[in-house]
CSV table of C-alpha atoms in Angstrom, one decimal:
chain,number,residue,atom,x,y,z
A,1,UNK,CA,134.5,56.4,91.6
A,2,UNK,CA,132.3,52.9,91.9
A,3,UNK,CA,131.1,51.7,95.5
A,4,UNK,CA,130.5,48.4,96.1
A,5,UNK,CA,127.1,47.0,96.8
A,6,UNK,CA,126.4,46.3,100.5
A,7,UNK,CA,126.2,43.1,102.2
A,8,UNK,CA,123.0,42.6,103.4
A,9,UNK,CA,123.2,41.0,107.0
A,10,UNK,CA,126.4,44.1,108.1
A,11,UNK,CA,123.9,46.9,106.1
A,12,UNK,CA,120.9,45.6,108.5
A,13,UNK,CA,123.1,45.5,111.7
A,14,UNK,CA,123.7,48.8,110.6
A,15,UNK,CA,120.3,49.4,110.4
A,16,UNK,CA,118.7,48.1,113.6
A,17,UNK,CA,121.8,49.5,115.6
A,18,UNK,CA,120.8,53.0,114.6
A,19,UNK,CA,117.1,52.3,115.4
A,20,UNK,CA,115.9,54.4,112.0
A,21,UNK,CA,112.4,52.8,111.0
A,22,UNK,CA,109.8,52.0,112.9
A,23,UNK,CA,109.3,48.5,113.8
A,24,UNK,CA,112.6,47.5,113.0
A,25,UNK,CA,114.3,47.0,115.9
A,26,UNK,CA,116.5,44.4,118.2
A,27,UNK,CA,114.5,42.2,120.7
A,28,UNK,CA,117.4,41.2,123.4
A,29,UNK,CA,120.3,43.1,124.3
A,30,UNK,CA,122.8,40.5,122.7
A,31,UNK,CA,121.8,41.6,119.5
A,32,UNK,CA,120.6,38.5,118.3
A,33,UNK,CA,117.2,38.1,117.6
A,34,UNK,CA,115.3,40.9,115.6
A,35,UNK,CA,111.7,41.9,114.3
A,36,UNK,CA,110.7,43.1,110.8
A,37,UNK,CA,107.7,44.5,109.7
A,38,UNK,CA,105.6,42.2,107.3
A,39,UNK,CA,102.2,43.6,106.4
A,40,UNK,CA,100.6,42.1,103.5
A,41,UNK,CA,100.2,44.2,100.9
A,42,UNK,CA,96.5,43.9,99.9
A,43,UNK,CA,95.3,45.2,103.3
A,44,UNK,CA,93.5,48.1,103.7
A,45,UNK,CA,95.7,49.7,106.0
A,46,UNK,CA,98.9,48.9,104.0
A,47,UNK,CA,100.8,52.2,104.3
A,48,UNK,CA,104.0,53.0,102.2
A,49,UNK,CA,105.8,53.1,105.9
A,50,UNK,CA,105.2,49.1,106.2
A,51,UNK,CA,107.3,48.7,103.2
A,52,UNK,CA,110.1,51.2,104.4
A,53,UNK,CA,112.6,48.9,104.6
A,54,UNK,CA,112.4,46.6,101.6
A,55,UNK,CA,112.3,49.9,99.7
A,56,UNK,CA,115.5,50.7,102.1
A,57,UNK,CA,117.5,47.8,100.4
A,58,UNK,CA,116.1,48.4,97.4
A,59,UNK,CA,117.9,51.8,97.2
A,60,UNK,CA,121.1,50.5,99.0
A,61,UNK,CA,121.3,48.1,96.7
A,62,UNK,CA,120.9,49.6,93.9
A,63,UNK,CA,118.0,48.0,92.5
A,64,UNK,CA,116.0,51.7,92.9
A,65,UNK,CA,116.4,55.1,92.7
A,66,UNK,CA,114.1,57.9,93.7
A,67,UNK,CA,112.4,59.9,91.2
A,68,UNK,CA,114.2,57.7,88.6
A,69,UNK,CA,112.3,54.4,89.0
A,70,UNK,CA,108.8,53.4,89.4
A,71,UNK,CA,108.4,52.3,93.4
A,72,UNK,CA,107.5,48.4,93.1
A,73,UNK,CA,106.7,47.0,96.3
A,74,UNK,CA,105.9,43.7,96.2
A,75,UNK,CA,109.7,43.4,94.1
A,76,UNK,CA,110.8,45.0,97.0
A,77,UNK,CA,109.4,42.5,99.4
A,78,UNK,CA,110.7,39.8,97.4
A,79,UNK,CA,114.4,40.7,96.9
A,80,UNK,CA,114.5,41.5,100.4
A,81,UNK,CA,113.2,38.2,101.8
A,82,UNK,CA,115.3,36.3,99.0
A,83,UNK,CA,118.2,38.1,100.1
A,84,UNK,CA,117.6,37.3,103.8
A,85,UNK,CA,116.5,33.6,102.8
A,86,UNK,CA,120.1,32.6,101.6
A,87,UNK,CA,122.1,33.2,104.5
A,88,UNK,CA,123.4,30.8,106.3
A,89,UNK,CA,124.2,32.9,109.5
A,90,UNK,CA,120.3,33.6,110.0
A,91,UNK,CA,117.2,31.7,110.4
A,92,UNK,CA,113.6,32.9,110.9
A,93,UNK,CA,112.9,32.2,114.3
A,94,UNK,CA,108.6,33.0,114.0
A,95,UNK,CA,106.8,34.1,111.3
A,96,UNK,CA,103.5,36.3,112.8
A,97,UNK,CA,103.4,38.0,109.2
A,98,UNK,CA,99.6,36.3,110.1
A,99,UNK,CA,98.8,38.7,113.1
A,100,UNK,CA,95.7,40.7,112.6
A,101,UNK,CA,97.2,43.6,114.7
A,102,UNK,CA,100.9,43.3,114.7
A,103,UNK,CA,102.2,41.4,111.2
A,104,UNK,CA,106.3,40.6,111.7
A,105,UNK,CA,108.7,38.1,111.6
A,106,UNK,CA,111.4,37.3,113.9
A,107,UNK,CA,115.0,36.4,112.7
A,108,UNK,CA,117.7,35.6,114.8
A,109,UNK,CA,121.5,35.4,113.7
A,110,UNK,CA,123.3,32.2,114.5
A,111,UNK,CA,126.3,33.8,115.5
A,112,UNK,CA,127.3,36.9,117.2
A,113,UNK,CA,126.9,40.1,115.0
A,114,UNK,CA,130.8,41.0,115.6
A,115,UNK,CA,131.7,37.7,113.3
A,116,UNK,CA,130.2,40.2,110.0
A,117,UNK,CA,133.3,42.3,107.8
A,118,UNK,CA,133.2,45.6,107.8
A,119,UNK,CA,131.8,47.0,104.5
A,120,UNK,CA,133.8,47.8,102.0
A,121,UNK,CA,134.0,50.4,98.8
A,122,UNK,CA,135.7,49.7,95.8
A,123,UNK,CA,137.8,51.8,94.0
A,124,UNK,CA,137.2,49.6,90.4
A,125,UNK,CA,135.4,52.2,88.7
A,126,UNK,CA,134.5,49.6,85.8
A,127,UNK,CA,132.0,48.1,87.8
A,128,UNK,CA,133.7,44.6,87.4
A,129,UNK,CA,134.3,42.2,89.8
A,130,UNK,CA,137.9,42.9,91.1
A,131,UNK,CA,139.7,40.3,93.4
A,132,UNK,CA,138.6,42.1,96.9
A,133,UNK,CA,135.0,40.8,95.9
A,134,UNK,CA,133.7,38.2,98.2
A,135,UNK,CA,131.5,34.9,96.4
A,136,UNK,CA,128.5,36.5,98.3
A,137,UNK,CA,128.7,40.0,96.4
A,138,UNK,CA,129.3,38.0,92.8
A,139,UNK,CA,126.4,35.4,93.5
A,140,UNK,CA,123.8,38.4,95.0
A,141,UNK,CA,124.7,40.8,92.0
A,142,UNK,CA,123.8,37.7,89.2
A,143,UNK,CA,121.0,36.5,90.9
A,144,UNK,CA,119.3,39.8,91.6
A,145,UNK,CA,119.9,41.0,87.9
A,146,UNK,CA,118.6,37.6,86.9
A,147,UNK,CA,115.2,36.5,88.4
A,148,UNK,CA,114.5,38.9,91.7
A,149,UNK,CA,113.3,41.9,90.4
A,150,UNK,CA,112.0,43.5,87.0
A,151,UNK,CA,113.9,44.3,84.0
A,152,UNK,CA,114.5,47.9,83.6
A,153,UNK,CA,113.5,49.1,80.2
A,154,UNK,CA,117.4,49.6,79.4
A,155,UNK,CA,121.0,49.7,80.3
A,156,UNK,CA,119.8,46.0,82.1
A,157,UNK,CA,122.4,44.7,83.6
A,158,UNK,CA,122.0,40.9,83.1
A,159,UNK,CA,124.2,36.8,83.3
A,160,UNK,CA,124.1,37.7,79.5
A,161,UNK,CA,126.6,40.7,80.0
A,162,UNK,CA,128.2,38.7,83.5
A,163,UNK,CA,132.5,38.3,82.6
A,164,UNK,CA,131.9,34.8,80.6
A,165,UNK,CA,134.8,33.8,83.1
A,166,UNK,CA,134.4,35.3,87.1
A,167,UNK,CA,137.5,35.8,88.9
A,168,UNK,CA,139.1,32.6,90.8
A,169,UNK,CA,139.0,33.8,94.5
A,170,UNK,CA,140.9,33.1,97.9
A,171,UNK,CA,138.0,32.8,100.6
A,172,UNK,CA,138.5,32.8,103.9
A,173,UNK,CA,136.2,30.6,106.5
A,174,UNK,CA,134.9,33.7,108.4
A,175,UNK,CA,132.9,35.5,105.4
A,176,UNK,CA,129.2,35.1,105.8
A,177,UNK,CA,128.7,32.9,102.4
A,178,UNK,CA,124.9,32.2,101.6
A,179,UNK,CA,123.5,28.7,101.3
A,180,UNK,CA,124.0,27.2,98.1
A,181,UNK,CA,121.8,27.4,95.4
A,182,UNK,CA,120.2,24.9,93.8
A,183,UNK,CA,122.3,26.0,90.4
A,184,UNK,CA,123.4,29.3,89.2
A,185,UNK,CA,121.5,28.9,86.0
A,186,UNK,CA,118.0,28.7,87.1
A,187,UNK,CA,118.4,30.8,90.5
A,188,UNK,CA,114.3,31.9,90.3
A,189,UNK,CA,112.2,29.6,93.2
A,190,UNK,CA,112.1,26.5,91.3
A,191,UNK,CA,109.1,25.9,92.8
A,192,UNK,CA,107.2,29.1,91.1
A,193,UNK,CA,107.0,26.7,87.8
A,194,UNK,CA,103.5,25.4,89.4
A,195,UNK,CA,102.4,28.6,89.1
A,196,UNK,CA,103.0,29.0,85.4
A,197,UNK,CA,100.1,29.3,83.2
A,198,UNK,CA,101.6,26.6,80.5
A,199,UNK,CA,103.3,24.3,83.1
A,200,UNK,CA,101.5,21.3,82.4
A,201,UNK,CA,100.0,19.1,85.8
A,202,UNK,CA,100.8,15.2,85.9
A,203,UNK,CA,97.5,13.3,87.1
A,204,UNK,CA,97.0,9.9,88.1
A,205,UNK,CA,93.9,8.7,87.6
A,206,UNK,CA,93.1,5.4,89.6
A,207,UNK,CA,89.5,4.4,89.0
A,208,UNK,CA,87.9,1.3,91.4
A,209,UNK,CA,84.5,-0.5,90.4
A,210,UNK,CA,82.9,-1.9,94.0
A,211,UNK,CA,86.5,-1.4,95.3
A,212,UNK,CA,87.8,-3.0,93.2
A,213,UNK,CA,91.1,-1.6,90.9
A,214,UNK,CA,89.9,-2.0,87.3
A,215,UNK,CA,92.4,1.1,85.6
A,216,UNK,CA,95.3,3.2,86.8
A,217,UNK,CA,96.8,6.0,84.2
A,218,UNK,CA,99.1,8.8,84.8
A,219,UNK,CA,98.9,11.6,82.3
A,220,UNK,CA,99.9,15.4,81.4
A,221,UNK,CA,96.9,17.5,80.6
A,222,UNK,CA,97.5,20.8,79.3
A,223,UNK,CA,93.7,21.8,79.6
A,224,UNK,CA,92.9,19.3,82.4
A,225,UNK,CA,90.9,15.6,82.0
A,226,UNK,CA,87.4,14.2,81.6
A,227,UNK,CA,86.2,11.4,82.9
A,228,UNK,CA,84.1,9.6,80.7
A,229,UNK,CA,82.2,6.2,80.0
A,230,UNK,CA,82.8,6.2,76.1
A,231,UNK,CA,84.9,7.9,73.3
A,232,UNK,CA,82.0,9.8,72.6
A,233,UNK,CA,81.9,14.2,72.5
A,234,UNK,CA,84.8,15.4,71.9
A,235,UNK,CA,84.2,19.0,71.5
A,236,UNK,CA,84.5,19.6,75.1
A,237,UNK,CA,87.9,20.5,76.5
A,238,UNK,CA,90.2,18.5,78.0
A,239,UNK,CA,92.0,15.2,77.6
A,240,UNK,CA,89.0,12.0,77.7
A,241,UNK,CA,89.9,9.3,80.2
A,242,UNK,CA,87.4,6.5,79.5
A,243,UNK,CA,86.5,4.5,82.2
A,244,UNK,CA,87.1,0.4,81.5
A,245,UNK,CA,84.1,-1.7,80.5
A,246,UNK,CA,83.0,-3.4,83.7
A,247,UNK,CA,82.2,-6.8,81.7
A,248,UNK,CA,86.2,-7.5,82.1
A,249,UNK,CA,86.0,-7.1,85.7
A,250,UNK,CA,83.2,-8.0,87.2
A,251,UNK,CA,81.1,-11.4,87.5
A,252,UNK,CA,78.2,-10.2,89.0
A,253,UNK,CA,75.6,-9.3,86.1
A,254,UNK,CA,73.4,-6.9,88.2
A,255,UNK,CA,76.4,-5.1,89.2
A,256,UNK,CA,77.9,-5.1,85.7
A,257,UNK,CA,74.5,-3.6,84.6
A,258,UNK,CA,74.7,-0.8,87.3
A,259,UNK,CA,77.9,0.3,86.6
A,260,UNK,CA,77.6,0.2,83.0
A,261,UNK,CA,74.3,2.6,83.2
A,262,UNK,CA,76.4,4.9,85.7
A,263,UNK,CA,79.2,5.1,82.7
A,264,UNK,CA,76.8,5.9,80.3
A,265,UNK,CA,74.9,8.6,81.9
A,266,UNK,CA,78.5,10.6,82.6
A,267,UNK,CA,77.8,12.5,79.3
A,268,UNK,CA,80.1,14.9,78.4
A,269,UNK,CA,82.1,13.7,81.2
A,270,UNK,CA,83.5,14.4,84.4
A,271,UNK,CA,85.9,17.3,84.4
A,272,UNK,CA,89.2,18.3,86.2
A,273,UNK,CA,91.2,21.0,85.0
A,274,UNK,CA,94.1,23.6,86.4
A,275,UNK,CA,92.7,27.3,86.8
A,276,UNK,CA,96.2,28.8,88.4
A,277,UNK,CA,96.8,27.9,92.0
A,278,UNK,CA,93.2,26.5,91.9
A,279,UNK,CA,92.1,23.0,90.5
A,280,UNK,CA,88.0,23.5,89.6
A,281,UNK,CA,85.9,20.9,88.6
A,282,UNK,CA,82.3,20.4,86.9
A,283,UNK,CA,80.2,17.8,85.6
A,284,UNK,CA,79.2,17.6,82.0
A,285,UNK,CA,76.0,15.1,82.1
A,286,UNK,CA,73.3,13.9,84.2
A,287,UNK,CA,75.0,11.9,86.7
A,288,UNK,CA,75.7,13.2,90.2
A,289,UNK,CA,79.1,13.1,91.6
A,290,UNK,CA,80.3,13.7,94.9
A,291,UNK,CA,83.7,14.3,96.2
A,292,UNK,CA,86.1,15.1,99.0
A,293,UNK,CA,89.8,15.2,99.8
A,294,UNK,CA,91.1,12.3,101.8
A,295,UNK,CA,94.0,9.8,101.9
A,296,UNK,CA,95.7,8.5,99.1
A,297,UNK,CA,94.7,4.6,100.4
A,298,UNK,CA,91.3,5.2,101.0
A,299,UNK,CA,88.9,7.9,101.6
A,300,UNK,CA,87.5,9.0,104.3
A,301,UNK,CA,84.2,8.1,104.0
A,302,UNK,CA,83.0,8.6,107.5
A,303,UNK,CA,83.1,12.5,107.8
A,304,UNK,CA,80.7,12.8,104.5
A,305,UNK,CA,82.1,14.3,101.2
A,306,UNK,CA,83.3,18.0,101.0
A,307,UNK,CA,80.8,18.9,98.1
A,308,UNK,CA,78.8,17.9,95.3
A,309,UNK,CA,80.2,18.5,91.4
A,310,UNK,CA,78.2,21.5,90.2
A,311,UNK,CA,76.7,20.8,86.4
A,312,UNK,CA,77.4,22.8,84.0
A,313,UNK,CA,79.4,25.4,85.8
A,314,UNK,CA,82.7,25.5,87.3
A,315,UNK,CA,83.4,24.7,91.2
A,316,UNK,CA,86.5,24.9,93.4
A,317,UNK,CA,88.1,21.8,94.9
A,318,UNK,CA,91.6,22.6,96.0
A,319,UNK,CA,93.6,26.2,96.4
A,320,UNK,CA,97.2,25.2,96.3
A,321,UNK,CA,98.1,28.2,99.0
A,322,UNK,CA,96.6,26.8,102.2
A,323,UNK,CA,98.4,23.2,100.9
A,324,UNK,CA,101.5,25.2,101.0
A,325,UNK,CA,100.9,27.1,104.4
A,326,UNK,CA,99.8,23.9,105.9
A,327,UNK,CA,102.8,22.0,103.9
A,328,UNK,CA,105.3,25.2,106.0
A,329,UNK,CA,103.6,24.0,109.3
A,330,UNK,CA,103.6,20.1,108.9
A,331,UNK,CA,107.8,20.7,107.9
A,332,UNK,CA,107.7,22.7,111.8
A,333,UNK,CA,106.1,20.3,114.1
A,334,UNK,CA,102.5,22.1,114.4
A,335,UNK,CA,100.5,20.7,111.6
A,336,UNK,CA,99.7,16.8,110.3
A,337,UNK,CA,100.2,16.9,106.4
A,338,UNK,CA,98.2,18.2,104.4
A,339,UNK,CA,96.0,16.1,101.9
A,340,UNK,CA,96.4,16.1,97.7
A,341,UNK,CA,94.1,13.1,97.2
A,342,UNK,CA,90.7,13.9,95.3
A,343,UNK,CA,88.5,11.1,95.4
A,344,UNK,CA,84.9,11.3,93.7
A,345,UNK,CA,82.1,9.0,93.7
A,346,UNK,CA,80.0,9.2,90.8
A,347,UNK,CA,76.5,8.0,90.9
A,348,UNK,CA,75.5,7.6,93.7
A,349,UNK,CA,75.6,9.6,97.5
A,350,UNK,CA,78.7,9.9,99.2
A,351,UNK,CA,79.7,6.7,101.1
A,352,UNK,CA,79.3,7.8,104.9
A,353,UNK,CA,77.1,5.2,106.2
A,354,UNK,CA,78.9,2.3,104.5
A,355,UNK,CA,82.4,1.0,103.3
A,356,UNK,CA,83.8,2.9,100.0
A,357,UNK,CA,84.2,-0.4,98.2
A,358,UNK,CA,80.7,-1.2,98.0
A,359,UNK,CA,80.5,1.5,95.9
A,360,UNK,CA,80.0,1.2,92.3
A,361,UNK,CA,82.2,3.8,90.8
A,362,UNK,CA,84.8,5.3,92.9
A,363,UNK,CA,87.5,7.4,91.1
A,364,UNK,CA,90.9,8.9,92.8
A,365,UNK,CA,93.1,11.8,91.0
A,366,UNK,CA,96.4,12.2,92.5
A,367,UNK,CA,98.1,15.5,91.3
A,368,UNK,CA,101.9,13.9,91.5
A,369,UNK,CA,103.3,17.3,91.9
A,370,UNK,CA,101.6,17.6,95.4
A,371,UNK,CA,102.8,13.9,96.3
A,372,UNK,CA,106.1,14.9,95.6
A,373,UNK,CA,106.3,18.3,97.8
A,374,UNK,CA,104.9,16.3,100.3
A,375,UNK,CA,107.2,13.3,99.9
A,376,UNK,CA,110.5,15.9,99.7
A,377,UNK,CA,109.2,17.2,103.5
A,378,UNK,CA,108.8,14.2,105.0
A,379,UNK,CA,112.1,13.3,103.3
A,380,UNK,CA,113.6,16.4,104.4
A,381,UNK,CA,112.4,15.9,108.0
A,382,UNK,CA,114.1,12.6,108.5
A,383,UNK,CA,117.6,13.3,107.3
A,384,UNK,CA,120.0,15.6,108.6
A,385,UNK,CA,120.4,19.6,107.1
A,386,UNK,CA,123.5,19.0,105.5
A,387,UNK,CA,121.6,16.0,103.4
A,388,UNK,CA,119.7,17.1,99.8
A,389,UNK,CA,116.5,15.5,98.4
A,390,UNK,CA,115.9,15.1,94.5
A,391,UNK,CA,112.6,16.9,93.9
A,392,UNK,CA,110.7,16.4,90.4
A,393,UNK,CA,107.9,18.6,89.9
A,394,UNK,CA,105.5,17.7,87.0
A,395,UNK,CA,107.9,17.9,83.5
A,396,UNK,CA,110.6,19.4,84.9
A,397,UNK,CA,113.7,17.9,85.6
A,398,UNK,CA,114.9,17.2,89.0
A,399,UNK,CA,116.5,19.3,91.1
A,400,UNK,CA,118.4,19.1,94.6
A,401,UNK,CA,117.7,20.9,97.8
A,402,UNK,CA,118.4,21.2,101.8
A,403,UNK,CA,116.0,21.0,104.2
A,404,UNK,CA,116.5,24.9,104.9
A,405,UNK,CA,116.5,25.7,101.0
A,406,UNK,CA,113.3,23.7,100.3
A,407,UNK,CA,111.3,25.7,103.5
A,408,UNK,CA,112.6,28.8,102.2
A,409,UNK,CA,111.6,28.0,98.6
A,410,UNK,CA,108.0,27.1,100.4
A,411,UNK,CA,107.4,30.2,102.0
A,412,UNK,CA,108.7,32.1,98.9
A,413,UNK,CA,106.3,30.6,97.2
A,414,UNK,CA,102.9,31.2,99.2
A,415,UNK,CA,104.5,34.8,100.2
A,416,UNK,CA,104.4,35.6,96.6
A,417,UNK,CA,100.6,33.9,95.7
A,418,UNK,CA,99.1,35.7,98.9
A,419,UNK,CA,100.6,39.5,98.0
């Protein structure tokens, strides 16, 4: 005889009620608000106990078995928070997962614990969905065999063996139906696709000859860009972006010549490129380039650049975690948002004692993916939960998202870049 898989929110109630694992446990007496350890794993005193009850719900739902499976925490993590992350009766209230001495979060149900069904076995000893199932058991089964956790070698259950046609189903108002998700067929963290080694970055490349706009292109660059002065060397890698001939822009002939001997000392060029969450840059010729991260209408040239582009070797200008963290607080209220705009000035010191624009070469890179997790949040802040934003992420295609589906997505995302 079959049993049916828990739900998640009763099997926790469950859980807390019977006080079984340390640091799980109820913070009021109404039984709303609760605490779950949330020690990241690379810490030296990461214990197997910190992980006890992700590996809990991993056995009760199925996902492992003792002795039978290998133990995978940080799958275990993950299922557990995506499980928690798509119900609508429960919202994180603080996330200390930070704390040096006490890593948790705190979630707290919307509405009294009473309002969850009872669990359930089913007698269907096929292991098909029968019409007792609730939408909640159908979507967590598909989406757990389908993206939140690891294929087992075989007998994988997967949407490839799903019934082609699910069961029609009579719901009633009072079952505790997740948040909708963004589409059945792609349930993985859409936004995980800027973490993939072959998704290709969109640039724009806006480049500004004594602050003045002379060229403006956007581009995808598989093995990032170089900024150079001609359509010279092209056995370096990355895509050439050749700075305009400043004869067409500007009148005055001893800033022409100036700019024109800063293009032609670039070299090799000036290069930009993708390393995973990281964006590195290095300069391929004699010319000294500065840069910093500022606005995208200006930079801010009175706080002195963030570092000079090493030559010759590779040096680190943005992580994409802390953009994400900081992206997480901006949505809450505690942060201002976070910058994406990499501006370099090339040939000459940074501009902190002067205006940008009397510059001779200043150059701004925009990646356009950052603008638009930016643009979704500030989106998302203004308009009401029950409104969805389009968000396009490099070559994707678009995809639509709450408020409360995006955040979630966010802290999905840096959770699984900082284990």
């Amino acid at each position: 005889m079959g049993s049916q898989k828990p739900r998640i929110l009763p099997w926790l109630v469950s859980l807390l009620d019977g006080g079984q694992l340390e640091g799980v446990a109820w913070l009021d007496q109404s039984r709303r608000r609760f605490r779950i350890p949330w020690k990241h794993g690379l810490r030296q005193d990461a214990q197997q106990e910190d992980f006890s009850i992700f590996q809990a719900w991993a056995e009760a739902s199925g996902a492992y078995t003792p002795g039978k499976d290998k133990p995978d925490l940080p799958t275990w993590k993950r299922n557990f928070r995506s499980a928690l992350n798509r119900k609508e009766g429960l919202r994180l209230a603080e996330d200390r997962s930070k704390d040096p001495h006490d890593p948790h979060k705190v979630y707290e149900f919307v509405n009294s614990v009473g309002d969850f069904a009872e669990l359930e076995t089913s007698p269907d000893t096929n292991d098909r969905c029968s019409a007792s199932d609730t939408q909640e058991d159908i979507l967590e089964e598909l989406l757990s065999g389908m993206a939140l956790g690891p294929i087992p070698d075989e007998g994988a259950s997967s949407l490839a063996v799903a019934p082609e046609y699910p069961p029609q189903l009579s719901l009633s108002p009072n079952l505790d139906i997740p948040a909708p998700y963004p589409s059945l067929e792609t349930p993985e963290n859409p936004l995980k696709q800027l973490l993939r080694p072959k998704e290709e970055w969109e640039f724009e490349v806006t480049a500004f000859y004594r602050g003045r706009q002379v060229f403006q292109q956007t581009v995808f660059c598989p093995e990032g860009l170089r900024l150079v002065g001609s359509e010279g060397n092209r056995t370096f890698p990355g895509q050439p972006i050749t700075l305009p001939d400043p004869e067409a822009f500007l009148t005055d002939r001893a800033v022409k010549g100036y700019v024109s001997r800063v293009l032609s000392c670039l070299g090799g060029g000036l290069a930009l490129w993708r390393a995973g969450q990281l964006l590195c840059t290095r300069r391929l010729g004699p010319c000294h380039t500065y840069w910093a991260v500022g606005e995208e209408l200006h930079p801010d040239s009175g706080r002195g650049p963030d570092g000079e582009v090493p030559k010759d070797m590779e040096g680190s200008v943005f992580n994409l975690g802390p953009f994400v963290t900081d992206l997480i607080a901006f949505i809450g209220g505690s942060s201002r948002s976070p910058r994406y705009t990499f501006w370099f000035c090339i040939g000459e010191p940074w501009p902190q004692d002067q205006p940008w624009t009397k510059k001779l070469v200043m150059v701004k890179i925009v990646p356009t993916c950052l603008r638009a997790l930016l643009e979704m949040a500030r989106a998302g802040g203004a308009s009401s939960l029950e409104n969805t934003v389009d968000l396009h992420i490099s070559n994707s295609h678009p995809f639509s998202l709450t408020p409360d589906q995006y955040k979630a997505y966010l802290q999905d995302l840096v959770e699984d870049m900082d284990f």
